[in-house]
Coordinates of C-alpha atoms in Angstrom, one line a residue:
M153 CA -40.3 142.9 195.0
I154 CA -36.9 143.8 193.6
K155 CA -34.4 143.4 196.3
K156 CA -31.6 145.9 196.8
K157 CA -28.2 144.1 196.6
V158 CA -25.8 145.1 199.4
I159 CA -22.3 144.3 200.7
I160 CA -22.0 144.8 204.4
D161 CA -18.5 146.0 205.3
C162 CA -18.1 145.7 209.1
D163 CA -16.0 144.9 212.2
P164 CA -18.2 142.7 214.3
G165 CA -18.8 144.0 217.2
V166 CA -22.0 143.7 219.1
D167 CA -23.9 146.4 217.2
D168 CA -22.6 145.0 213.9
A169 CA -24.1 141.7 214.9
L170 CA -27.5 143.4 215.4
A171 CA -27.2 145.2 212.1
I172 CA -26.5 142.0 210.2
M173 CA -29.5 140.4 211.9
L174 CA -31.7 143.3 210.7
A175 CA -30.4 143.1 207.2
L176 CA -30.9 139.4 206.9
K177 CA -34.4 139.6 208.3
S178 CA -35.4 142.3 205.8
E179 CA -36.9 141.1 202.6
E180 CA -36.0 144.3 200.8
L181 CA -32.3 143.4 200.9
E182 CA -30.1 140.7 199.3
V183 CA -26.8 140.5 201.2
V184 CA -24.4 139.3 198.6
G185 CA -21.4 139.2 201.0
I186 CA -20.0 140.4 204.2
T187 CA -16.5 142.0 204.2
I188 CA -14.5 142.5 207.3
T189 CA -12.0 145.1 208.5
S190 CA -10.3 145.7 211.8
G191 CA -12.0 148.0 214.2
N192 CA -14.0 146.9 217.2
V193 CA -11.8 143.8 217.1
H194 CA -8.9 142.6 214.9
G195 CA -10.2 141.6 211.5
K196 CA -9.5 137.9 211.9
K197 CA -11.6 137.8 215.0
G198 CA -14.3 139.9 213.3
A199 CA -14.5 137.4 210.4
E200 CA -15.0 134.6 212.9
N201 CA -17.7 136.6 214.6
A202 CA -19.4 137.2 211.3
L203 CA -19.6 133.5 210.8
K204 CA -21.0 133.0 214.3
I205 CA -23.8 135.5 213.6
L206 CA -24.6 133.9 210.3
K207 CA -24.8 130.5 212.0
E208 CA -27.3 131.8 214.5
L209 CA -29.4 133.0 211.6
N210 CA -28.9 129.8 209.6
R211 CA -27.3 131.8 206.8
L212 CA -23.9 130.3 206.4
D213 CA -24.6 130.5 202.6
I214 CA -23.5 134.1 202.7
P215 CA -19.7 134.5 202.0
V216 CA -17.5 136.3 204.5
Y217 CA -14.3 137.9 203.2
L218 CA -11.4 139.3 205.3
G219 CA -10.0 142.5 204.1
S220 CA -7.4 144.9 205.4
C221 CA -6.5 144.2 209.1
E222 CA -4.5 147.5 209.6
P223 CA -5.6 151.1 209.1
L224 CA -3.9 152.9 206.2
K225 CA -1.4 154.8 208.4
R226 CA -2.3 154.6 212.1
E227 CA -1.5 151.8 214.4
L228 CA -4.6 149.7 215.0
I229 CA -6.5 150.4 218.2
T230 CA -9.5 148.1 218.9
A231 CA -12.5 148.3 221.3
E232 CA -12.6 145.1 223.3
D233 CA -13.3 147.3 226.4
T234 CA -16.6 148.1 224.7
H235 CA -17.5 144.8 223.0
G236 CA -15.7 142.3 225.1
C237 CA -12.5 140.4 224.5
D238 CA -14.2 138.2 222.0
G239 CA -16.1 141.1 220.3
L240 CA -19.5 139.6 221.0
G241 CA -20.0 140.6 224.7
E242 CA -17.8 137.8 226.0
S243 CA -20.5 135.3 225.0
F244 CA -17.6 133.0 223.9
L245 CA -19.7 131.3 221.3
P246 CA -18.0 128.2 219.7
K247 CA -16.0 128.7 216.5
V248 CA -17.9 127.9 213.4
E249 CA -16.4 124.7 211.8
E250 CA -18.8 124.2 208.9
V251 CA -17.4 126.9 206.7
F252 CA -14.5 129.3 206.8
Y253 CA -14.0 132.9 205.9
K254 CA -12.1 133.8 202.7
E255 CA -9.3 136.2 202.0
G256 CA -9.6 138.9 199.4
A257 CA -12.3 141.3 200.5
I258 CA -10.9 144.1 198.4
D259 CA -11.1 142.0 195.2
F260 CA -14.6 140.7 196.1
I261 CA -15.9 144.3 196.5
L262 CA -14.4 145.5 193.3
E263 CA -15.5 142.5 191.2
T264 CA -19.0 142.7 192.7
V265 CA -19.6 146.4 192.1
K266 CA -18.4 146.0 188.5
S267 CA -20.7 143.1 187.8
Q268 CA -23.8 143.9 189.8
D269 CA -26.0 146.9 190.8
V270 CA -24.9 146.9 194.4
S271 CA -24.5 149.3 197.3
V272 CA -22.2 149.1 200.4
I273 CA -23.3 149.6 203.9
A274 CA -20.1 150.3 205.9
L275 CA -20.4 149.7 209.6
G276 CA -16.7 149.9 210.6
P277 CA -13.6 151.9 209.7
L278 CA -13.5 152.7 206.0
T279 CA -10.2 150.9 205.4
N280 CA -11.5 148.4 202.9
I281 CA -13.3 151.1 200.8
A282 CA -10.1 153.2 200.8
M283 CA -8.1 150.2 199.7
C284 CA -10.5 149.7 196.8
L285 CA -9.9 153.3 195.8
E286 CA -6.2 152.7 195.9
K287 CA -6.4 149.5 193.8
D288 CA -9.1 150.4 191.3
A289 CA -10.8 153.7 191.8
E290 CA -12.8 153.4 188.5
S291 CA -14.4 150.1 189.6
I292 CA -15.3 151.1 193.2
R293 CA -17.1 154.2 191.8
C294 CA -19.5 151.8 190.1
L295 CA -21.2 151.1 193.3
R296 CA -24.7 152.5 193.6
E297 CA -24.3 154.2 197.0
L298 CA -22.4 154.1 200.2
V299 CA -24.3 154.3 203.5
L300 CA -21.9 154.4 206.4
M301 CA -22.1 154.5 210.2
G302 CA -19.5 157.0 211.3
G303 CA -18.7 160.5 212.2
A304 CA -20.4 163.2 214.2
F305 CA -21.7 166.6 213.3
K306 CA -23.1 168.5 216.3
S307 CA -22.9 165.6 218.7
F308 CA -19.7 165.0 220.8
G309 CA -17.4 162.1 220.0
N310 CA -17.3 158.7 221.6
C311 CA -13.6 158.1 221.7
S312 CA -12.4 161.7 222.0
Q313 CA -14.2 165.0 222.5
V314 CA -14.8 165.3 218.8
A315 CA -14.2 162.0 217.1
E316 CA -16.4 159.0 216.4
F317 CA -14.7 155.6 216.7
N318 CA -14.8 154.4 213.1
F319 CA -13.3 157.6 211.7
W320 CA -10.8 157.8 214.6
V321 CA -9.5 154.2 214.0
D322 CA -8.6 155.0 210.4
P323 CA -8.9 158.7 209.7
H324 CA -6.8 158.5 206.6
G325 CA -9.0 155.9 205.1
A326 CA -12.1 158.0 205.9
E327 CA -10.5 161.1 204.4
K328 CA -9.6 159.2 201.2
V329 CA -13.2 157.9 200.8
F330 CA -14.8 161.3 201.3
K331 CA -12.4 163.1 199.0
E332 CA -12.1 160.5 196.2
L333 CA -15.1 158.2 196.0
N334 CA -17.2 160.7 194.0
R335 CA -20.4 158.7 194.7
K336 CA -23.4 159.2 196.9
I337 CA -22.3 159.0 200.6
T338 CA -24.7 159.1 203.5
M339 CA -23.3 159.6 207.0
V340 CA -25.3 157.9 209.7
G341 CA -23.4 159.5 212.6
L342 CA -23.6 159.9 216.3
D343 CA -26.2 162.7 216.0
V344 CA -28.8 160.1 215.1
T345 CA -27.4 156.8 216.4
R346 CA -27.2 158.1 219.9
Q347 CA -31.0 158.3 220.0
C348 CA -31.3 154.6 219.2
I349 CA -31.0 152.9 222.6
L350 CA -31.8 149.3 223.4
T351 CA -33.2 150.0 226.8
P352 CA -33.8 147.6 229.7
N353 CA -37.4 147.6 228.8
Y354 CA -36.7 146.3 225.3
I355 CA -34.1 143.8 226.6
E356 CA -36.6 142.4 229.2
M357 CA -39.2 142.1 226.5
I358 CA -36.8 140.2 224.3
K359 CA -36.1 137.9 227.2
Q360 CA -39.8 137.2 227.6
F361 CA -40.1 136.0 224.0
K362 CA -38.0 133.0 225.0
E363 CA -36.6 132.7 221.5
P364 CA -33.1 131.4 220.6
L365 CA -32.3 134.6 218.7
G366 CA -33.6 136.7 221.5
D367 CA -31.4 134.8 224.0
F368 CA -28.5 135.4 221.7
I369 CA -29.2 139.1 221.6
V370 CA -29.5 139.3 225.4
K371 CA -26.3 137.3 225.8
I372 CA -24.1 139.5 223.5
T373 CA -25.5 142.8 224.7
R374 CA -25.0 142.3 228.5
F375 CA -21.4 143.4 228.4
Y376 CA -22.3 146.2 226.1
V377 CA -25.0 147.4 228.5
D378 CA -22.5 147.4 231.4
F379 CA -20.0 149.4 229.4
H380 CA -22.6 152.1 228.6
W381 CA -23.5 152.4 232.3
N382 CA -19.9 152.6 233.5
Q383 CA -18.8 154.9 230.7
E384 CA -21.7 157.4 230.5
R385 CA -24.5 156.3 232.9
T386 CA -26.7 155.2 230.0
L387 CA -29.4 152.6 230.9
G388 CA -29.2 150.2 228.0
C389 CA -26.9 150.4 225.0
V390 CA -26.6 152.6 222.0
I391 CA -27.0 150.4 218.9
N392 CA -25.3 152.5 216.2
D393 CA -24.9 150.1 213.3
P394 CA -28.5 148.8 212.9
L395 CA -29.7 152.4 212.1
A396 CA -27.5 152.5 209.0
V397 CA -29.2 149.3 207.7
A398 CA -32.6 150.6 208.7
Y399 CA -32.0 153.9 206.9
F400 CA -30.9 152.1 203.8
I401 CA -34.1 150.2 203.8
N402 CA -36.3 153.2 204.7
P403 CA -34.8 156.6 204.2
Q404 CA -37.9 158.2 205.8
L405 CA -36.6 157.2 209.2
C406 CA -34.0 160.0 209.1
C407 CA -33.4 163.3 207.5
G408 CA -30.5 165.7 207.1
M409 CA -28.7 168.0 204.7
E410 CA -25.9 167.7 202.2
Y411 CA -22.6 169.2 203.1
Y412 CA -19.0 169.0 202.2
V413 CA -17.3 166.8 204.8
D414 CA -13.5 166.4 205.5
I415 CA -11.7 164.3 208.1
V416 CA -9.0 165.4 210.5
T417 CA -6.0 163.1 210.1
E418 CA -3.6 164.4 212.8
G419 CA -3.4 166.3 216.1
K420 CA -5.8 166.3 219.1
A421 CA -8.9 166.3 216.8
I422 CA -7.8 163.3 214.8
G423 CA -10.8 161.4 213.4
M424 CA -13.1 164.4 213.6
S425 CA -15.6 164.8 210.8
L426 CA -15.5 168.4 209.7
V427 CA -19.0 169.2 208.4
D428 CA -18.7 172.5 206.4
E429 CA -22.1 173.9 207.5
G430 CA -20.8 177.5 206.8
D431 CA -19.5 176.6 203.3
F432 CA -16.0 177.8 204.2
Y433 CA -14.4 175.4 201.8
R434 CA -16.5 176.5 198.9
Q435 CA -16.7 172.8 197.8
K436 CA -19.5 170.9 196.3
P437 CA -21.3 168.7 198.9
N438 CA -20.0 165.2 199.1
C439 CA -22.2 163.7 201.8
L440 CA -25.8 163.6 203.1
V441 CA -25.3 164.2 206.8
L442 CA -28.2 162.8 208.9
T443 CA -29.2 165.0 211.8
Q444 CA -32.7 163.8 212.9
V445 CA -34.2 160.3 213.4
D446 CA -37.5 158.7 214.2
S447 CA -36.1 156.6 217.0
K448 CA -39.4 154.9 217.8
G449 CA -39.9 154.1 214.1
F450 CA -36.4 152.6 214.0
M451 CA -37.0 150.5 217.1
E452 CA -40.3 149.3 215.7
M453 CA -38.6 148.2 212.5
F454 CA -35.7 146.6 214.3
L455 CA -37.8 144.6 216.8
T456 CA -40.7 143.6 214.5
R457 CA -38.4 142.3 211.8
I458 CA -36.2 140.3 214.1
F459 CA -39.2 138.9 216.0
P460 CA -42.1 139.1 213.5
E461 CA -44.2 136.5 215.3
H462 CA -44.3 138.9 218.3
K463 CA -45.2 142.0 216.4
K464 CA -48.5 142.6 218.3
D465 CA -46.7 142.5 221.7
I466 CA -43.9 144.7 220.4
L467 CA -46.3 147.4 219.2
K468 CA -48.1 147.3 222.5
V469 CA -44.9 147.9 224.4
L470 CA -43.8 150.7 222.1
N471 CA -47.2 152.3 222.5
N472 CA -47.0 152.1 226.2
I473 CA -43.5 153.7 226.2
K474 CA -44.9 156.5 224.0
Y475 CA -47.4 157.2 226.7
G476 CA -45.1 156.8 229.6
L477 CA -46.5 153.5 230.8
N478 CA -43.3 151.6 230.5

């Protein structure tokens, strides 16, 4: 099997942690590096969290690079209310001492996409990719494709009526990427990620596995589950970022249409992704906007890859849920 080389650009973050787990447990992918931006937490905290996740997976061989810690123009607003003050559900895992993150994510991305056939899966604000465009647009356009978690089309926002968090944190960065990248972009937005919920049934099943990685997932998602209940009366937690990884591995999990997408950078709708369904701009489409997802298929991939030795039990539980037995 020829592995797809990827850089994961993220802001860990509970669901970023789950996405990294899925990527590293998928034999189709070779993660050549993890780059960090500010978003869910400040970038320095996010870089330390990335190392904690890699340690849990025994993959400290993968380099972590810190990138831009501030949005292009806006003041940084983080989401510790959602992810906990440590960004990992207030699990307060010890700091990794064996290795350290490195500075220079922008240079790492640019050099990697020039020298290797590599794609980027972006799970946080698009600040680092925008900075790559500012520094060396020709080189960043060498990447194979950009799959990003961000935006919303017909779904409502999650930090304002119309804006998804990643675009809202750095709308100018997102705008720059959509206007200037000139490469294939896939938007894995709230229209599809909202249908991917780690429900109490799934969490209880993971607890029953009595696996260290399962205990880790239960620990970091507890705070996240409580937030979703208090915020919107959701039982369980929406796991946005893993869907971007799952789609990159298997595009059959989602479908959508190509549109021209622009980003609002000021006013009450700041961060809104304007999907030109009516072709008012008369612009060539710059993005595949995903609108439908096989949520059960996604959950099967997510759970069976992280816990392959429990595949039989997972499939039984998924089948029971399908028929209303769980």
